[in-house]
Amino acid sequence: MSDDQPIALLLTHCQDYYAVDLVGETLRRLGVRPVRIDTDLPSSRSELSFETDGNGESHSIVVADEVIDARSVCAVWTRQIRAPATDDQLQAEYRDGCTRNVMTARDGFFGALEHARWVNGIGGIRTASNKIHQLRTARAAGLRVPVTLVTNSPARARAFFDAHGGNVVAKLLVNLSTSMERASFFVRTTNLTEQHLNSLDSLRHCPMIFQERLAKKRELRVAYVAGEAFVGAIRASDLPDWRLGSPEEIQWSRGDLSDETLVRLRSLMDKLGLVYGAIDLIESDSGPPVFLEVNPTGEWGMLQKSLDLPIAEALAKALIGPEARS
């Protein structure tokens, strides 16, 4: 492999596997060298440098003892970005401050990659991840959305629950879990009950999303890549969130979208400024699917593995751009 090959950075974390490997293998085949960066490694395991003399500047990062110059990077896949682990050798009172400094230096390096093709840009991910912004933008794109209340008022949550006859689900504005594993109350979408309402005093400290519970024929996970939609479907009508199901309950099959829905999803993603997103929809017995949310760094490996959908190929080609595709 030639040392002058263009480099694509894969920003991820230490526990990531399968999907990141698939994209890396595809990039190699297309003539681009993937360099994986586990963003959760402690700072003592990596080096960042910035130099300027007033006439110019240079940025570099050391990965597996190799110095990567920012100018050699042609693309960046933001698979996941996490805070670096703290170094146990540091005194406890210095750890938070050191972590903030590492993240600031890291952001400086990423800022030197404006010339590269990003899927997706870090700033765009932060903006597009706001679920209120997503719902507003989805409506503007012509998509159906659930009746929704976002509040930290227990009284308003109770009134919403009563108005919908108790057919309400609740979820957080920002996930507390970074994994796909079974999680605790409200980390995933939860069916709201009277018992929950009676213990919602803590809602004042943490606003939540409350939505009408929709009758589901199927749930769709759409891996959207640069205008293409790769659709998986599951029948999990009794589960408020398919990620809570066992492997026996979650059986993926291929899904599809109407031309009208695809046009509206493309409009949504353009408005959000996203090249990639994992979009969740609900199909009912009538009408177009209902938009729930889009995760700009959401999981798609299960769709490729179960349904043989060429998502890694599409992501790799989105990274290298049309001029470098073969």
Short mmCIF file of C-alpha atoms in Angstrom, two decimals:
data_model
loop_
_atom_site.label_atom_id
_atom_site.label_comp_id
_atom_site.label_asym_id
_atom_site.label_seq_id
_atom_site.Cartn_x
_atom_site.Cartn_y
_atom_site.Cartn_z
CA MET A 1 0.00 0.00 0.00
CA SER A 2 1.48 3.32 -1.09
CA ASP A 3 2.41 5.88 1.57
CA ASP A 4 1.06 8.68 -0.62
CA GLN A 5 -2.46 7.27 -0.64
CA PRO A 6 -5.14 9.66 0.62
CA ILE A 7 -6.25 8.98 4.18
CA ALA A 8 -9.76 8.68 5.60
CA LEU A 9 -10.07 9.05 9.37
CA LEU A 10 -12.61 6.82 11.09
CA LEU A 11 -13.57 8.45 14.39
CA THR A 12 -14.96 5.82 16.75
CA HIS A 13 -14.38 4.18 20.15
CA CYS A 14 -12.55 1.19 21.55
CA GLN A 15 -15.57 -1.14 21.73
CA ASP A 16 -16.64 -0.56 18.12
CA TYR A 17 -16.42 -3.40 15.63
CA TYR A 18 -18.01 -4.88 12.49
CA ALA A 19 -19.48 -1.75 10.87
CA VAL A 20 -16.29 0.28 11.22
CA ASP A 21 -14.28 -2.67 9.87
CA LEU A 22 -16.60 -3.03 6.87
CA VAL A 23 -16.20 0.61 5.92
CA GLY A 24 -12.43 0.40 6.38
CA GLU A 25 -12.17 -2.65 4.12
CA THR A 26 -14.27 -0.96 1.43
CA LEU A 27 -12.14 2.19 1.56
CA ARG A 28 -8.98 0.12 1.05
CA ARG A 29 -10.51 -1.54 -1.98
CA LEU A 30 -11.34 1.89 -3.40
CA GLY A 31 -7.78 3.13 -2.96
CA VAL A 32 -8.12 5.17 0.24
CA ARG A 33 -6.22 4.27 3.43
CA PRO A 34 -8.46 4.13 6.51
CA VAL A 35 -6.97 5.27 9.82
CA ARG A 36 -9.03 4.44 12.86
CA ILE A 37 -9.01 6.84 15.83
CA ASP A 38 -10.54 5.58 19.06
CA THR A 39 -11.64 8.87 20.57
CA ASP A 40 -12.13 7.42 24.05
CA LEU A 41 -8.48 6.48 24.52
CA PRO A 42 -6.73 8.40 27.31
CA SER A 43 -4.63 11.32 26.10
CA SER A 44 -1.44 9.53 27.16
CA ARG A 45 -2.11 7.03 24.35
CA SER A 46 -2.15 9.65 21.58
CA GLU A 47 -0.38 12.86 20.61
CA LEU A 48 -1.75 16.06 19.08
CA SER A 49 0.41 18.91 17.80
CA PHE A 50 -0.18 22.36 16.32
CA GLU A 51 2.58 24.68 15.16
CA THR A 52 2.55 28.14 13.60
CA ASP A 53 5.24 30.70 12.89
CA GLY A 54 2.97 33.48 11.67
CA ASN A 55 3.41 32.48 8.02
CA GLY A 56 1.71 29.10 8.14
CA GLU A 57 0.65 26.30 10.39
CA SER A 58 0.75 22.53 10.70
CA HIS A 59 -1.47 20.05 12.52
CA SER A 60 -0.74 16.41 13.22
CA ILE A 61 -1.95 13.47 15.26
CA VAL A 62 -0.08 10.30 16.14
CA VAL A 63 -2.01 7.05 15.64
CA ALA A 64 -0.32 3.71 16.38
CA ASP A 65 3.09 5.44 16.28
CA GLU A 66 2.37 6.97 12.86
CA VAL A 67 2.31 10.74 12.45
CA ILE A 68 -0.76 11.77 10.43
CA ASP A 69 -0.51 15.22 8.89
CA ALA A 70 -3.87 16.96 8.55
CA ARG A 71 -3.05 17.82 4.93
CA SER A 72 -2.97 14.14 3.98
CA VAL A 73 -6.55 13.54 5.15
CA CYS A 74 -9.19 13.52 2.40
CA ALA A 75 -12.20 12.33 4.39
CA VAL A 76 -13.53 11.88 7.93
CA TRP A 77 -16.27 9.51 9.05
CA THR A 78 -17.73 10.60 12.37
CA ARG A 79 -18.86 7.19 13.49
CA GLN A 80 -18.77 8.16 17.18
CA ILE A 81 -16.91 10.81 19.19
CA ARG A 82 -16.48 10.28 22.90
CA ALA A 83 -14.60 12.03 25.65
CA PRO A 84 -11.14 10.54 26.30
CA ALA A 85 -10.81 8.26 29.30
CA THR A 86 -9.14 9.83 32.30
CA ASP A 87 -5.63 8.76 33.20
CA ASP A 88 -5.46 7.16 36.65
CA GLN A 89 -1.95 8.55 37.08
CA LEU A 90 -3.40 12.07 37.28
CA GLN A 91 -4.55 13.50 40.57
CA ALA A 92 -8.36 13.48 40.73
CA GLU A 93 -8.68 17.28 40.94
CA TYR A 94 -6.84 17.70 37.61
CA ARG A 95 -8.66 15.05 35.57
CA ASP A 96 -11.65 17.08 34.39
CA GLY A 97 -9.48 20.03 33.45
CA CYS A 98 -7.03 17.86 31.53
CA THR A 99 -9.91 16.19 29.67
CA ARG A 100 -11.31 19.58 28.63
CA ASN A 101 -7.88 20.63 27.38
CA VAL A 102 -7.48 17.40 25.40
CA MET A 103 -10.89 17.88 23.79
CA THR A 104 -10.06 21.49 22.92
CA ALA A 105 -6.80 20.43 21.25
CA ARG A 106 -8.65 17.65 19.45
CA ASP A 107 -11.26 20.11 18.18
CA GLY A 108 -8.39 22.24 16.90
CA PHE A 109 -7.09 19.31 14.87
CA PHE A 110 -10.55 18.58 13.49
CA GLY A 111 -10.85 22.24 12.56
CA ALA A 112 -7.78 21.84 10.35
CA LEU A 113 -9.69 19.27 8.28
CA GLU A 114 -12.14 21.67 6.64
CA HIS A 115 -10.74 20.64 3.25
CA ALA A 116 -11.78 17.02 3.87
CA ARG A 117 -15.13 15.41 3.07
CA TRP A 118 -17.04 14.77 6.31
CA VAL A 119 -19.79 12.24 6.96
CA ASN A 120 -21.08 13.97 9.06
CA GLY A 121 -19.52 17.24 10.23
CA ILE A 122 -19.24 17.54 14.01
CA GLY A 123 -21.09 20.85 14.21
CA GLY A 124 -23.84 19.50 11.97
CA ILE A 125 -24.25 16.44 14.18
CA ARG A 126 -24.63 18.59 17.28
CA THR A 127 -27.31 20.76 15.68
CA ALA A 128 -29.18 17.93 13.96
CA SER A 129 -29.25 15.77 17.11
CA ASN A 130 -31.69 18.13 18.81
CA LYS A 131 -34.96 16.16 18.75
CA ILE A 132 -37.15 19.27 18.89
CA HIS A 133 -35.31 20.67 15.87
CA GLN A 134 -35.76 17.32 14.12
CA LEU A 135 -39.52 17.25 14.61
CA ARG A 136 -39.88 20.85 13.46
CA THR A 137 -37.76 20.16 10.38
CA ALA A 138 -39.58 16.90 9.61
CA ARG A 139 -42.91 18.73 9.59
CA ALA A 140 -41.46 21.37 7.27
CA ALA A 141 -40.32 18.56 4.95
CA GLY A 142 -43.88 17.21 4.77
CA LEU A 143 -43.42 14.16 7.01
CA ARG A 144 -45.99 12.97 9.54
CA VAL A 145 -44.88 13.33 13.16
CA PRO A 146 -46.51 12.14 16.40
CA VAL A 147 -48.44 14.49 18.65
CA THR A 148 -45.67 15.57 21.01
CA LEU A 149 -45.13 17.45 24.26
CA VAL A 150 -41.70 18.41 25.59
CA THR A 151 -41.88 19.68 29.16
CA ASN A 152 -40.44 19.66 32.66
CA SER A 153 -43.87 20.30 34.15
CA PRO A 154 -45.43 17.28 35.92
CA ALA A 155 -48.86 18.94 35.62
CA ARG A 156 -48.60 19.31 31.85
CA ALA A 157 -47.31 15.75 31.51
CA ARG A 158 -50.34 14.53 33.49
CA ALA A 159 -52.73 16.57 31.32
CA PHE A 160 -51.15 15.17 28.15
CA PHE A 161 -51.46 11.63 29.52
CA ASP A 162 -55.14 12.15 30.32
CA ALA A 163 -55.90 13.80 26.97
CA HIS A 164 -54.58 10.73 25.14
CA GLY A 165 -56.30 8.18 27.35
CA GLY A 166 -53.00 6.95 28.76
CA ASN A 167 -51.67 5.98 25.32
CA VAL A 168 -48.41 7.87 25.80
CA VAL A 169 -44.70 7.05 25.58
CA ALA A 170 -41.87 8.99 27.17
CA LYS A 171 -38.20 9.37 26.30
CA LEU A 172 -35.27 11.64 27.01
CA LEU A 173 -34.19 14.54 24.84
CA VAL A 174 -30.61 13.26 25.05
CA ASN A 175 -29.78 9.57 25.50
CA LEU A 176 -27.96 8.59 28.68
CA SER A 177 -26.68 5.35 27.15
CA THR A 178 -24.13 5.15 24.34
CA SER A 179 -24.62 1.44 23.71
CA MET A 180 -27.29 -0.70 22.10
CA GLU A 181 -27.59 -2.84 25.25
CA ARG A 182 -30.72 -3.18 27.39
CA ALA A 183 -31.01 0.00 29.42
CA SER A 184 -32.90 1.30 32.47
CA PHE A 185 -36.13 3.29 32.79
CA PHE A 186 -36.61 6.12 30.28
CA VAL A 187 -33.17 5.71 28.69
CA ARG A 188 -35.12 4.04 25.91
CA THR A 189 -38.68 4.89 24.88
CA THR A 190 -41.02 3.75 27.69
CA ASN A 191 -44.78 3.25 27.90
CA LEU A 192 -45.97 5.81 30.43
CA THR A 193 -48.14 4.48 33.29
CA GLU A 194 -50.01 5.91 36.27
CA GLN A 195 -47.19 4.66 38.48
CA HIS A 196 -44.69 6.69 36.47
CA LEU A 197 -46.86 9.80 36.71
CA ASN A 198 -47.01 9.51 40.47
CA SER A 199 -43.23 9.72 40.67
CA LEU A 200 -42.55 12.48 38.15
CA ASP A 201 -41.45 15.18 40.60
CA SER A 202 -37.90 14.81 39.29
CA LEU A 203 -39.17 15.86 35.85
CA ARG A 204 -38.61 19.47 36.96
CA HIS A 205 -34.88 18.80 36.77
CA CYS A 206 -34.88 17.10 33.37
CA PRO A 207 -37.37 17.93 30.56
CA MET A 208 -38.62 14.90 28.64
CA ILE A 209 -40.46 14.07 25.43
CA PHE A 210 -44.01 12.75 25.70
CA GLN A 211 -45.70 11.41 22.56
CA GLU A 212 -48.92 9.68 21.61
CA ARG A 213 -48.41 5.92 21.42
CA LEU A 214 -49.06 4.92 17.83
CA ALA A 215 -50.55 1.65 16.63
CA LYS A 216 -47.69 -0.07 14.83
CA LYS A 217 -47.76 -2.48 11.93
CA ARG A 218 -44.00 -2.33 11.50
CA GLU A 219 -41.08 -0.21 12.63
CA LEU A 220 -38.60 0.90 10.00
CA ARG A 221 -34.91 1.66 10.49
CA VAL A 222 -33.63 3.58 7.46
CA ALA A 223 -29.89 3.88 6.93
CA TYR A 224 -29.82 7.01 4.79
CA VAL A 225 -26.58 7.64 2.88
CA ALA A 226 -26.18 10.56 0.46
CA GLY A 227 -29.70 10.26 -0.92
CA GLU A 228 -29.96 6.47 -0.82
CA ALA A 229 -32.25 4.71 1.67
CA PHE A 230 -31.49 1.20 2.95
CA VAL A 231 -34.57 0.02 4.82
CA GLY A 232 -34.99 -2.66 7.46
CA ALA A 233 -38.35 -3.55 9.00
CA ILE A 234 -39.38 -5.34 12.20
CA ARG A 235 -42.70 -6.38 13.66
CA ALA A 236 -42.47 -5.51 17.36
CA SER A 237 -45.88 -4.01 18.02
CA ASP A 238 -45.83 -4.73 21.76
CA LEU A 239 -42.48 -3.07 22.40
CA PRO A 240 -42.23 0.71 22.94
CA ASP A 241 -38.64 0.55 21.63
CA TRP A 242 -37.33 -2.31 19.48
CA ARG A 243 -33.92 -2.05 21.15
CA LEU A 244 -35.52 -3.43 24.31
CA GLY A 245 -36.40 -6.69 22.58
CA SER A 246 -34.59 -10.01 22.71
CA PRO A 247 -32.90 -11.43 19.58
CA GLU A 248 -35.86 -13.78 19.22
CA GLU A 249 -38.29 -10.84 19.17
CA ILE A 250 -36.27 -8.71 16.75
CA GLN A 251 -36.22 -10.29 13.31
CA TRP A 252 -35.24 -7.91 10.51
CA SER A 253 -36.73 -8.09 7.03
CA ARG A 254 -36.31 -5.80 4.07
CA GLY A 255 -38.58 -2.78 4.01
CA ASP A 256 -39.38 -0.18 1.40
CA LEU A 257 -40.43 3.43 1.09
CA SER A 258 -42.76 5.14 -1.33
CA ASP A 259 -41.22 7.64 -3.74
CA GLU A 260 -43.08 10.41 -1.91
CA THR A 261 -41.67 9.42 1.49
CA LEU A 262 -38.14 9.16 0.09
CA VAL A 263 -38.41 12.64 -1.42
CA ARG A 264 -39.50 14.00 1.95
CA LEU A 265 -36.70 12.22 3.78
CA ARG A 266 -34.18 13.69 1.33
CA SER A 267 -35.64 17.12 2.04
CA LEU A 268 -35.35 16.49 5.79
CA MET A 269 -31.73 15.40 5.57
CA ASP A 270 -30.82 18.32 3.32
CA LYS A 271 -32.43 20.74 5.76
CA LEU A 272 -30.55 19.11 8.66
CA GLY A 273 -27.29 19.19 6.70
CA LEU A 274 -26.69 15.44 7.09
CA VAL A 275 -25.09 13.06 4.60
CA TYR A 276 -25.83 10.06 6.82
CA GLY A 277 -28.49 9.30 9.40
CA ALA A 278 -30.30 6.34 10.98
CA ILE A 279 -33.97 7.27 10.66
CA ASP A 280 -36.74 5.62 12.68
CA LEU A 281 -40.26 5.47 11.24
CA ILE A 282 -43.50 3.74 12.22
CA GLU A 283 -45.82 2.11 9.70
CA SER A 284 -49.51 1.86 10.58
CA ASP A 285 -52.37 0.27 8.68
CA SER A 286 -53.10 3.49 6.80
CA GLY A 287 -51.32 6.58 5.60
CA PRO A 288 -47.63 7.30 5.12
CA PRO A 289 -45.14 6.30 7.82
CA VAL A 290 -44.68 8.51 10.87
CA PHE A 291 -41.26 10.06 11.54
CA LEU A 292 -39.88 9.47 15.04
CA GLU A 293 -36.27 10.66 14.93
CA VAL A 294 -32.94 10.54 13.14
CA ASN A 295 -29.63 9.67 14.77
CA PRO A 296 -26.74 11.27 12.81
CA THR A 297 -24.36 8.57 14.11
CA GLY A 298 -26.90 5.78 14.49
CA GLU A 299 -26.30 2.06 14.09
CA TRP A 300 -26.77 0.20 10.80
CA GLY A 301 -24.56 -2.88 11.13
CA MET A 302 -27.49 -5.14 11.95
CA LEU A 303 -29.15 -4.21 8.65
CA GLN A 304 -26.10 -5.09 6.60
CA LYS A 305 -25.49 -8.28 8.55
CA SER A 306 -29.09 -9.54 8.52
CA LEU A 307 -30.25 -8.26 5.14
CA ASP A 308 -27.03 -7.98 3.12
CA LEU A 309 -27.68 -4.31 2.38
CA PRO A 310 -24.60 -2.55 0.89
CA ILE A 311 -24.48 0.25 3.46
CA ALA A 312 -20.71 0.13 4.04
CA GLU A 313 -20.15 0.50 0.29
CA ALA A 314 -22.44 3.52 0.15
CA LEU A 315 -20.73 5.16 3.14
CA ALA A 316 -17.25 4.59 1.72
CA LYS A 317 -18.29 6.11 -1.60
CA ALA A 318 -19.89 9.07 0.16
CA LEU A 319 -16.57 9.63 1.95
CA ILE A 320 -14.32 9.54 -1.08
CA GLY A 321 -16.66 11.49 -3.36
CA PRO A 322 -17.75 10.87 -6.93
CA GLU A 323 -14.41 11.88 -8.43
CA ALA A 324 -12.57 9.00 -6.68
CA ARG A 325 -15.12 6.22 -7.09
CA SER A 326 -14.37 3.14 -9.16
#
